Amino acid sequence: MNEFEAKRSLAGERILLGVSGGIAAYKAAELVRRLRDADAEVRVVLTEAAAHFVGAATFQALSGHPVRSSLWDPAAEAAMGHIELARWATRVVIAPASADVIAKLAHGHANDLLSTLCLVTTAQLTLAPAMNNRMWWHPATQANVATLCERGAQLIGPDDGSQACGEFGPGRLVEPDAIVRALIASRVPSGSGPLAGQRVLVSAGPTYEDLDPVRYLGNRSSGKMGFALAAAAAELGADVTLIAGPVALPTPAGVRRIDVRRAVEMCDAALSALPQDIYIGAAAVADYMPARTATDKIKKPILDQGSDAASRNSGLTLDLVRTPDILAEIAAHPQRPRLVVGFAAETGNLAESAREKLQRKRVDAIAANRVGVEGCGFDCDSNALSVFWAGGEAELGPASKTQVARDLLLLLLDRLPAARA
Ligand code: CTP
């Protein structure tokens, strides 16, 4: 493993995972797995409250090491004292971080094992908060988080969404995979990595073309592939701008995000973001939009002497016009990025269609995926791509979208000189 490969994982990291009390503690068990998959060594410390949610045996089995939860455990102190444990860690990650733990750390308390370790350690502290959204928004919590961030703590999340308490809002623990990605991203110092100094623009997700105030034409793109590409480009050191269609995905660490809805908005945002070094059009942009968006809800026609059957047969014709082809506009722009990459979702002759698109849109590479194949493409976490460029082609995956995204960027860097600064 070379130096850069090592930085794409958590190899060499000794992570002290602090789990505090909250229903999200069950996700910390999955996080231990993901951290170990990324080659980190993990030791777990549970607060007393966390132990009410998930048992120490679970974490012991997953981490492969005894779990600590008390300052007053003579056997554990004899094996590795809490001071040694604090020195051992290269990072302290608290996930979930409850409002209480955040308050304790902000005020320098040392009345249990986890808070004591945090006062002793000089390792990077990362907090992934999880709590009820009102607790999160409380000025006390906000002030405590601000204090910890000013002291250098890394904050991952919280995510927005429905909560175990039945409410809706920010306070959900970020998914374990995303926590690991954020930890990996923070390992690569900005300004290093093979894409260092390069500006990368990525489009992701679907576009919604409004018919009236309640209806739109859309597609099934989840945005996951584009978000994975933005995350991977940031990990490789690029300065990344992500133009996102309407999707419910967290912003990858270190990425600038611009949210849009319609194809014309995506096009404006992309053109306004130029100049860029690399453009990757991963968005599933609608090819057509309604010629007019009705300001009032479109009603069914009420027929004069209409029976239900007549009404059912009356039909509706939509007048559609072409949207701008963002990829082609960027490829033809006077400030054309050095490398322009398109995506193609194909059901038929993949290679022929992709090569035709490569020429017609004057792009440097097309990453094509076959839709309708299980485990590939829309709204799933894995993908397989066939990549075509003037001088060759390559197959990537099937693998997780995170993996395929990294491999695509590394392939472009390796095979297309325009990808290199
Ligand atoms: N694209 C775009 N703007 C559009 C339509 C598509 O930028 N209005 C981009 C997509 O982001 C993607 C690529 O073009 O990178 C391929 O899209 P696709 O719809 O497969 O290509 P089309 O040329 O529209 O061909 P098809 O007739 O197969 O849909």
Short mmCIF file of C-alpha atoms and ligand atoms in Angstrom, two decimals:
data_model
loop_
_atom_site.label_atom_id
_atom_site.label_comp_id
_atom_site.label_asym_id
_atom_site.label_seq_id
_atom_site.Cartn_x
_atom_site.Cartn_y
_atom_site.Cartn_z
CA MET A 1 0.00 0.00 0.00
CA ASN A 2 1.56 3.32 -1.06
CA GLU A 3 1.29 6.51 0.99
CA PHE A 4 -1.75 7.71 -0.92
CA GLU A 5 -3.54 4.34 -0.82
CA ALA A 6 -2.98 4.34 2.95
CA LYS A 7 -4.59 7.77 3.20
CA ARG A 8 -7.68 6.51 1.36
CA SER A 9 -8.24 4.10 4.23
CA LEU A 10 -7.87 4.48 7.98
CA ALA A 11 -4.78 2.25 8.03
CA GLY A 12 -2.53 3.16 10.95
CA GLU A 13 -5.33 4.92 12.86
CA ARG A 14 -6.01 3.79 16.43
CA ILE A 15 -9.54 4.92 17.08
CA LEU A 16 -11.00 5.24 20.52
CA LEU A 17 -14.73 5.09 19.89
CA GLY A 18 -16.78 6.68 22.65
CA VAL A 19 -20.43 5.62 22.60
CA SER A 20 -22.79 7.74 24.65
CA GLY A 21 -26.40 7.15 25.64
CA GLY A 22 -29.10 7.42 23.00
CA ILE A 23 -31.08 5.15 20.73
CA ALA A 24 -28.54 5.75 17.94
CA ALA A 25 -26.02 3.76 20.04
CA TYR A 26 -27.11 0.67 18.08
CA LYS A 27 -25.61 2.23 14.93
CA ALA A 28 -22.25 2.51 16.71
CA ALA A 29 -22.00 -1.28 16.48
CA GLU A 30 -22.14 -1.02 12.67
CA LEU A 31 -19.63 1.85 12.85
CA VAL A 32 -17.09 -0.44 14.57
CA ARG A 33 -17.43 -2.85 11.61
CA ARG A 34 -17.00 -0.08 9.06
CA LEU A 35 -13.97 1.39 10.87
CA ARG A 36 -12.31 -2.01 10.92
CA ASP A 37 -13.20 -2.58 7.25
CA ALA A 38 -11.30 0.67 6.61
CA ASP A 39 -8.28 -0.86 8.43
CA ALA A 40 -8.52 1.13 11.66
CA GLU A 41 -7.80 -0.44 15.04
CA VAL A 42 -10.74 0.23 17.35
CA ARG A 43 -11.22 0.26 21.14
CA VAL A 44 -14.63 1.07 22.53
CA VAL A 45 -15.56 3.06 25.63
CA LEU A 46 -19.22 3.03 26.64
CA THR A 47 -20.80 5.59 28.91
CA GLU A 48 -23.07 4.22 31.60
CA ALA A 49 -26.12 5.44 29.66
CA ALA A 50 -24.90 3.80 26.40
CA ALA A 51 -24.72 0.42 28.16
CA HIS A 52 -28.50 0.65 28.67
CA PHE A 53 -28.96 0.65 24.88
CA VAL A 54 -26.31 -1.82 23.61
CA GLY A 55 -24.35 -4.37 25.61
CA ALA A 56 -20.58 -4.37 25.96
CA ALA A 57 -20.42 -7.93 24.54
CA THR A 58 -21.56 -6.64 21.12
CA PHE A 59 -18.78 -4.07 20.96
CA GLN A 60 -16.22 -6.51 22.35
CA ALA A 61 -17.03 -9.05 19.63
CA LEU A 62 -16.95 -6.44 16.87
CA SER A 63 -13.81 -4.59 17.98
CA GLY A 64 -11.92 -7.69 19.07
CA HIS A 65 -10.93 -5.95 22.33
CA PRO A 66 -12.38 -5.65 25.82
CA VAL A 67 -14.76 -2.73 26.22
CA ARG A 68 -14.21 -0.15 28.94
CA SER A 69 -16.96 1.73 30.69
CA SER A 70 -15.73 2.62 34.17
CA LEU A 71 -12.83 4.51 35.70
CA TRP A 72 -13.06 2.16 38.66
CA ASP A 73 -12.44 -1.22 37.02
CA PRO A 74 -9.19 -2.51 38.62
CA ALA A 75 -8.77 -5.40 36.15
CA ALA A 76 -9.15 -3.12 33.13
CA GLU A 77 -6.90 -0.47 34.65
CA ALA A 78 -4.25 -3.16 35.22
CA ALA A 79 -4.46 -4.22 31.53
CA MET A 80 -4.38 -0.72 30.01
CA GLY A 81 -4.87 2.25 32.32
CA HIS A 82 -7.06 5.09 31.16
CA ILE A 83 -4.06 7.39 30.70
CA GLU A 84 -2.40 4.79 28.45
CA LEU A 85 -5.65 4.36 26.53
CA ALA A 86 -5.82 8.12 25.97
CA ARG A 87 -2.21 8.11 24.76
CA TRP A 88 -2.81 5.04 22.56
CA ALA A 89 -5.49 6.77 20.47
CA THR A 90 -4.66 8.67 17.29
CA ARG A 91 -8.31 9.79 17.18
CA VAL A 92 -11.18 9.93 19.62
CA VAL A 93 -14.50 9.55 17.82
CA ILE A 94 -17.70 9.96 19.84
CA ALA A 95 -20.69 8.49 18.01
CA PRO A 96 -23.38 9.02 19.00
CA ALA A 97 -22.40 12.14 20.92
CA SER A 98 -25.32 13.01 23.21
CA ALA A 99 -26.16 16.55 24.35
CA ASP A 100 -24.86 15.56 27.78
CA VAL A 101 -21.45 14.36 26.57
CA ILE A 102 -21.06 17.46 24.41
CA ALA A 103 -21.86 19.64 27.45
CA LYS A 104 -19.40 17.73 29.64
CA LEU A 105 -16.60 18.03 27.12
CA ALA A 106 -17.25 21.73 26.50
CA HIS A 107 -16.96 22.37 30.25
CA GLY A 108 -13.99 20.10 30.88
CA HIS A 109 -15.69 17.63 33.22
CA ALA A 110 -13.89 14.43 34.14
CA ASN A 111 -16.46 12.48 36.11
CA ASP A 112 -16.56 9.31 34.03
CA LEU A 113 -14.16 7.32 31.86
CA LEU A 114 -15.01 8.93 28.51
CA SER A 115 -14.89 12.55 29.71
CA THR A 116 -11.65 11.84 31.60
CA LEU A 117 -10.06 10.29 28.51
CA CYS A 118 -11.08 13.32 26.44
CA LEU A 119 -9.33 15.65 28.91
CA VAL A 120 -6.16 13.59 28.83
CA THR A 121 -5.84 12.86 25.13
CA THR A 122 -4.08 15.04 22.59
CA ALA A 123 -5.67 13.07 19.71
CA GLN A 124 -8.06 14.66 17.21
CA LEU A 125 -11.59 14.69 18.65
CA THR A 126 -14.48 13.94 16.29
CA LEU A 127 -18.12 14.27 17.35
CA ALA A 128 -21.07 12.72 15.53
CA PRO A 129 -24.02 14.12 17.49
CA ALA A 130 -27.39 12.41 17.83
CA MET A 131 -30.27 13.79 19.86
CA ASN A 132 -33.79 15.16 19.65
CA ASN A 133 -33.85 18.16 17.28
CA ARG A 134 -34.99 20.57 20.03
CA MET A 135 -32.04 19.50 22.18
CA TRP A 136 -29.78 20.10 19.17
CA TRP A 137 -31.17 23.59 18.54
CA HIS A 138 -31.08 24.57 22.23
CA PRO A 139 -28.72 27.55 22.66
CA ALA A 140 -26.81 25.63 25.35
CA THR A 141 -26.03 22.76 22.95
CA GLN A 142 -25.22 25.15 20.10
CA ALA A 143 -22.83 27.10 22.35
CA ASN A 144 -21.17 23.89 23.57
CA VAL A 145 -20.70 22.61 20.03
CA ALA A 146 -19.28 25.98 18.96
CA THR A 147 -16.81 25.88 21.90
CA LEU A 148 -15.62 22.40 20.97
CA CYS A 149 -15.29 23.27 17.26
CA GLU A 150 -13.28 26.40 18.17
CA ARG A 151 -10.94 24.10 20.11
CA GLY A 152 -10.46 22.02 16.97
CA ALA A 153 -13.07 19.26 17.27
CA GLN A 154 -14.33 17.84 13.98
CA LEU A 155 -18.12 17.75 13.69
CA ILE A 156 -19.84 15.12 11.52
CA GLY A 157 -23.55 15.80 11.22
CA PRO A 158 -26.11 15.56 12.61
CA ASP A 159 -28.32 14.53 9.70
CA ASP A 160 -31.79 15.86 9.13
CA GLY A 161 -34.82 13.57 9.02
CA SER A 162 -37.36 11.61 11.02
CA GLN A 163 -36.26 10.81 14.55
CA ALA A 164 -36.84 7.88 16.88
CA CYS A 165 -38.86 10.23 19.12
CA GLY A 166 -41.36 10.75 16.26
CA GLU A 167 -40.21 14.30 15.48
CA PHE A 168 -38.55 15.57 12.33
CA GLY A 169 -35.41 17.68 12.06
CA PRO A 170 -31.65 17.70 12.60
CA GLY A 171 -30.39 15.27 15.22
CA ARG A 172 -30.02 11.93 13.46
CA LEU A 173 -26.66 10.20 13.69
CA VAL A 174 -24.86 10.32 10.34
CA GLU A 175 -24.83 6.84 8.76
CA PRO A 176 -21.74 4.79 9.73
CA ASP A 177 -20.45 4.66 6.12
CA ALA A 178 -20.61 8.44 5.83
CA ILE A 179 -18.81 8.85 9.18
CA VAL A 180 -15.99 6.64 7.92
CA ARG A 181 -15.80 8.58 4.64
CA ALA A 182 -15.62 11.88 6.53
CA LEU A 183 -12.83 10.50 8.74
CA ILE A 184 -10.91 9.33 5.66
CA ALA A 185 -11.46 12.68 3.92
CA SER A 186 -10.09 14.55 6.91
CA ARG A 187 -6.88 12.47 6.75
CA VAL A 188 -5.86 13.89 3.42
CA PRO A 189 -4.56 17.35 4.21
CA SER A 190 -6.11 19.88 1.83
CA GLY A 191 -3.67 20.64 -0.93
CA SER A 192 -2.38 17.07 -1.16
CA GLY A 193 -3.47 14.03 -3.18
CA PRO A 194 -3.37 13.49 -6.94
CA LEU A 195 -6.19 15.99 -7.61
CA ALA A 196 -4.65 18.69 -5.39
CA GLY A 197 -5.08 22.15 -6.83
CA GLN A 198 -7.70 21.00 -9.35
CA ARG A 199 -11.23 22.35 -9.45
CA VAL A 200 -13.76 19.58 -10.01
CA LEU A 201 -17.41 20.26 -10.82
CA VAL A 202 -19.87 17.37 -10.42
CA SER A 203 -23.57 17.31 -11.22
CA ALA A 204 -25.73 14.75 -9.42
CA GLY A 205 -29.27 13.54 -8.96
CA PRO A 206 -32.38 14.00 -11.05
CA THR A 207 -34.01 17.24 -12.18
CA TYR A 208 -37.69 17.95 -11.57
CA GLU A 209 -39.53 19.79 -14.30
CA ASP A 210 -42.66 21.37 -12.85
CA LEU A 211 -46.00 20.95 -14.59
CA ASP A 212 -47.95 22.93 -12.02
CA PRO A 213 -47.53 23.75 -8.29
CA VAL A 214 -48.04 20.09 -7.28
CA ARG A 215 -46.76 17.93 -10.16
CA TYR A 216 -43.47 17.47 -11.92
CA LEU A 217 -41.70 15.25 -14.43
CA GLY A 218 -38.76 13.53 -12.76
CA ASN A 219 -36.73 10.34 -12.84
CA ARG A 220 -35.48 7.68 -10.46
CA SER A 221 -31.90 8.94 -10.01
CA SER A 222 -30.93 8.89 -6.31
CA GLY A 223 -27.85 11.09 -6.74
CA LYS A 224 -25.70 8.53 -4.90
CA MET A 225 -23.19 8.04 -7.75
CA GLY A 226 -22.64 11.81 -8.21
CA PHE A 227 -22.33 12.36 -4.44
CA ALA A 228 -19.83 9.48 -4.24
CA LEU A 229 -17.82 11.09 -7.05
CA ALA A 230 -17.81 14.46 -5.28
CA ALA A 231 -16.69 12.77 -2.04
CA ALA A 232 -13.97 10.79 -3.84
CA ALA A 233 -12.68 13.87 -5.68
CA ALA A 234 -12.45 15.74 -2.33
CA GLU A 235 -10.60 12.79 -0.82
CA LEU A 236 -8.16 12.94 -3.72
CA GLY A 237 -7.45 16.56 -2.81
CA ALA A 238 -9.64 18.45 -5.34
CA ASP A 239 -11.56 21.64 -4.71
CA VAL A 240 -15.04 20.25 -5.39
CA THR A 241 -18.32 21.94 -6.30
CA LEU A 242 -21.37 19.68 -6.38
CA ILE A 243 -24.53 20.77 -8.16
CA ALA A 244 -27.28 18.63 -6.71
CA GLY A 245 -30.75 18.05 -8.06
CA PRO A 246 -33.53 17.30 -5.53
CA VAL A 247 -32.11 14.47 -3.40
CA ALA A 248 -32.06 13.70 0.31
CA LEU A 249 -28.34 13.04 0.75
CA PRO A 250 -25.87 14.62 3.18
CA THR A 251 -23.19 16.87 1.69
CA PRO A 252 -19.86 15.03 1.48
CA ALA A 253 -17.13 16.43 3.73
CA GLY A 254 -15.17 19.30 2.22
CA VAL A 255 -17.52 19.75 -0.75
CA ARG A 256 -19.25 22.99 -1.80
CA ARG A 257 -22.88 22.19 -2.67
CA ILE A 258 -25.36 24.09 -4.80
CA ASP A 259 -28.94 22.78 -4.72
CA VAL A 260 -31.10 23.13 -7.83
CA ARG A 261 -34.39 21.69 -9.04
CA ARG A 262 -34.84 22.13 -12.78
CA ALA A 263 -32.52 21.42 -15.73
CA VAL A 264 -32.29 25.13 -16.61
CA GLU A 265 -31.25 25.93 -13.03
CA MET A 266 -28.66 23.15 -13.12
CA CYS A 267 -27.35 24.52 -16.41
CA ASP A 268 -27.10 28.09 -15.04
CA ALA A 269 -25.34 26.84 -11.90
CA ALA A 270 -22.88 24.74 -13.92
CA LEU A 271 -22.02 27.53 -16.37
CA SER A 272 -21.68 30.04 -13.51
CA ALA A 273 -19.23 27.70 -11.76
CA LEU A 274 -16.77 27.85 -14.70
CA PRO A 275 -13.80 27.97 -14.97
CA GLN A 276 -13.18 24.44 -13.70
CA ASP A 277 -10.49 21.87 -14.49
CA ILE A 278 -12.78 18.81 -14.61
CA TYR A 279 -16.53 18.47 -15.18
CA ILE A 280 -18.33 15.22 -14.45
CA GLY A 281 -21.97 15.17 -15.49
CA ALA A 282 -23.42 12.41 -13.34
CA ALA A 283 -26.87 14.03 -13.09
CA ALA A 284 -29.81 12.39 -14.82
CA VAL A 285 -30.96 15.64 -16.41
CA ALA A 286 -34.46 15.63 -17.88
CA ASP A 287 -34.27 15.89 -21.68
CA TYR A 288 -37.67 17.61 -21.86
CA MET A 289 -39.55 20.11 -19.73
CA PRO A 290 -43.12 21.39 -19.96
CA ALA A 291 -43.37 24.27 -22.44
CA ARG A 292 -45.20 26.19 -19.69
CA THR A 293 -45.51 25.64 -15.95
CA ALA A 294 -49.13 26.25 -14.93
CA THR A 295 -49.41 28.69 -12.04
CA ASP A 296 -52.57 26.93 -10.84
CA LYS A 297 -53.06 23.21 -10.39
CA ILE A 298 -54.09 21.58 -13.67
CA LYS A 299 -57.67 20.34 -13.24
CA LYS A 300 -59.33 17.44 -15.01
CA PRO A 301 -61.74 18.71 -17.68
CA ILE A 302 -65.36 18.73 -16.56
CA LEU A 303 -67.36 17.40 -19.51
CA ASP A 304 -70.78 18.87 -20.30
CA GLN A 305 -72.81 15.70 -20.41
CA GLY A 306 -69.89 13.66 -19.17
CA SER A 307 -70.15 10.21 -17.82
CA ASP A 308 -67.19 8.86 -15.83
CA ALA A 309 -66.18 6.77 -18.84
CA ALA A 310 -66.11 9.80 -21.15
CA SER A 311 -64.04 11.68 -18.59
CA ARG A 312 -61.58 8.75 -18.31
CA ASN A 313 -61.12 8.69 -22.08
CA SER A 314 -60.58 12.43 -22.51
CA GLY A 315 -56.77 12.17 -21.97
CA LEU A 316 -54.23 14.96 -21.50
CA THR A 317 -51.50 16.01 -23.93
CA LEU A 318 -48.43 17.65 -22.46
CA ASP A 319 -46.56 20.16 -24.55
CA LEU A 320 -42.85 19.53 -23.89
CA VAL A 321 -39.74 21.32 -25.11
CA ARG A 322 -36.05 20.34 -24.94
CA THR A 323 -33.97 21.28 -21.91
CA PRO A 324 -30.45 22.62 -22.45
CA ASP A 325 -27.89 19.83 -22.87
CA ILE A 326 -25.60 20.88 -20.01
CA LEU A 327 -22.85 18.41 -20.87
CA ALA A 328 -22.71 19.50 -24.50
CA GLU A 329 -22.84 23.21 -23.53
CA ILE A 330 -19.95 22.79 -21.13
CA ALA A 331 -17.97 20.80 -23.70
CA ALA A 332 -18.47 23.57 -26.29
CA HIS A 333 -17.91 26.48 -23.86
CA PRO A 334 -14.99 28.91 -24.39
CA GLN A 335 -14.00 28.11 -20.79
CA ARG A 336 -14.25 24.36 -21.41
CA PRO A 337 -12.77 22.36 -18.51
CA ARG A 338 -9.68 20.37 -19.55
CA LEU A 339 -11.58 17.14 -18.94
CA VAL A 340 -15.31 16.68 -19.54
CA VAL A 341 -16.89 13.37 -18.56
CA GLY A 342 -20.47 12.31 -19.23
CA PHE A 343 -22.59 9.51 -17.89
CA ALA A 344 -24.96 7.39 -19.91
CA ALA A 345 -27.69 5.11 -18.68
CA GLU A 346 -28.35 2.52 -21.34
CA THR A 347 -30.64 -0.42 -21.76
CA GLY A 348 -29.65 -1.44 -25.29
CA ASN A 349 -26.30 -1.58 -27.08
CA LEU A 350 -24.16 0.01 -24.39
CA ALA A 351 -20.81 0.33 -26.18
CA GLU A 352 -22.26 1.65 -29.42
CA SER A 353 -24.50 4.24 -27.71
CA ALA A 354 -21.73 5.36 -25.38
CA ARG A 355 -19.21 5.81 -28.22
CA GLU A 356 -21.82 7.71 -30.23
CA LYS A 357 -22.41 10.05 -27.22
CA LEU A 358 -18.65 10.50 -26.77
CA GLN A 359 -18.42 11.92 -30.30
CA ARG A 360 -21.72 13.80 -30.49
CA LYS A 361 -21.28 15.63 -27.17
CA ARG A 362 -17.51 16.11 -27.75
CA VAL A 363 -16.60 14.85 -24.30
CA ASP A 364 -13.40 13.13 -23.19
CA ALA A 365 -14.99 10.08 -21.58
CA ILE A 366 -18.38 8.46 -21.08
CA ALA A 367 -19.11 6.28 -18.07
CA ALA A 368 -21.98 4.05 -19.07
CA ASN A 369 -24.10 1.89 -16.84
CA ARG A 370 -26.65 -0.63 -17.82
CA VAL A 371 -29.94 0.17 -16.16
CA GLY A 372 -32.39 -2.54 -15.30
CA VAL A 373 -29.61 -4.89 -14.13
CA GLU A 374 -29.97 -5.92 -10.49
CA GLY A 375 -27.41 -4.30 -8.18
CA CYS A 376 -26.56 -1.56 -10.70
CA GLY A 377 -27.64 1.97 -11.35
CA PHE A 378 -30.69 3.69 -9.92
CA ASP A 379 -31.32 4.02 -6.22
CA CYS A 380 -28.94 1.36 -5.01
CA ASP A 381 -25.56 1.49 -3.30
CA SER A 382 -23.60 -0.48 -5.87
CA ASN A 383 -22.81 0.07 -9.50
CA ALA A 384 -20.83 -1.23 -12.46
CA LEU A 385 -19.55 1.08 -15.20
CA SER A 386 -18.12 0.65 -18.68
CA VAL A 387 -15.88 3.63 -19.35
CA PHE A 388 -15.12 4.72 -22.92
CA TRP A 389 -12.62 7.30 -24.15
CA ALA A 390 -11.00 7.93 -27.53
CA GLY A 391 -8.09 5.60 -26.89
CA GLY A 392 -9.70 2.76 -24.99
CA GLU A 393 -12.24 1.39 -22.59
CA ALA A 394 -12.36 -0.21 -19.14
CA GLU A 395 -14.80 -1.97 -16.84
CA LEU A 396 -15.27 -0.88 -13.22
CA GLY A 397 -17.18 -2.81 -10.55
CA PRO A 398 -19.61 -4.19 -9.65
CA ALA A 399 -18.71 -2.60 -6.33
CA SER A 400 -20.05 0.01 -3.93
CA LYS A 401 -20.66 3.40 -5.54
CA THR A 402 -17.97 4.80 -3.20
CA GLN A 403 -15.46 2.31 -4.59
CA VAL A 404 -16.54 2.75 -8.21
CA ALA A 405 -16.32 6.55 -7.82
CA ARG A 406 -12.73 6.37 -6.55
CA ASP A 407 -11.77 3.87 -9.22
CA LEU A 408 -13.27 6.05 -11.96
CA LEU A 409 -11.28 9.09 -10.83
CA LEU A 410 -8.07 7.07 -10.53
CA LEU A 411 -8.71 5.57 -13.98
CA LEU A 412 -9.18 9.02 -15.50
CA LEU A 413 -5.99 10.24 -13.81
CA ASP A 414 -4.12 7.22 -15.07
CA ARG A 415 -5.39 7.03 -18.65
CA LEU A 416 -6.39 10.55 -19.68
CA PRO A 417 -3.55 13.10 -19.54
CA ALA A 418 -6.14 15.93 -19.46
CA ALA A 419 -7.16 14.75 -15.98
CA ARG A 420 -3.74 15.68 -14.65
CA ALA A 421 -2.91 19.26 -13.77
N1 CTP B 1 -27.09 15.52 -19.89
C1 CTP B 1 -27.04 16.88 -19.73
N2 CTP B 1 -28.11 17.66 -20.04
C2 CTP B 1 -29.23 17.10 -20.54
C3 CTP B 1 -29.30 15.71 -20.74
C4 CTP B 1 -28.22 14.94 -20.40
O1 CTP B 1 -26.01 17.39 -19.27
N3 CTP B 1 -30.24 17.89 -20.84
C5 CTP B 1 -25.91 14.71 -19.57
C6 CTP B 1 -26.05 13.80 -18.40
O2 CTP B 1 -25.64 14.44 -17.19
C7 CTP B 1 -25.10 12.68 -18.75
C8 CTP B 1 -25.14 12.63 -20.25
O3 CTP B 1 -25.67 13.89 -20.66
O4 CTP B 1 -23.78 12.99 -18.40
C9 CTP B 1 -25.93 11.52 -20.88
O5 CTP B 1 -27.29 11.66 -20.74
P1 CTP B 1 -28.33 10.80 -21.61
O6 CTP B 1 -29.67 11.33 -21.24
O7 CTP B 1 -28.06 9.37 -21.47
O8 CTP B 1 -27.92 11.20 -23.08
P2 CTP B 1 -28.73 11.70 -24.26
O9 CTP B 1 -27.74 12.33 -25.14
O10 CTP B 1 -29.85 12.53 -23.76
O11 CTP B 1 -29.23 10.39 -24.96
P3 CTP B 1 -30.53 9.46 -24.84
O12 CTP B 1 -31.28 9.79 -26.02
O13 CTP B 1 -29.95 8.10 -24.78
O14 CTP B 1 -31.25 9.84 -23.54
#
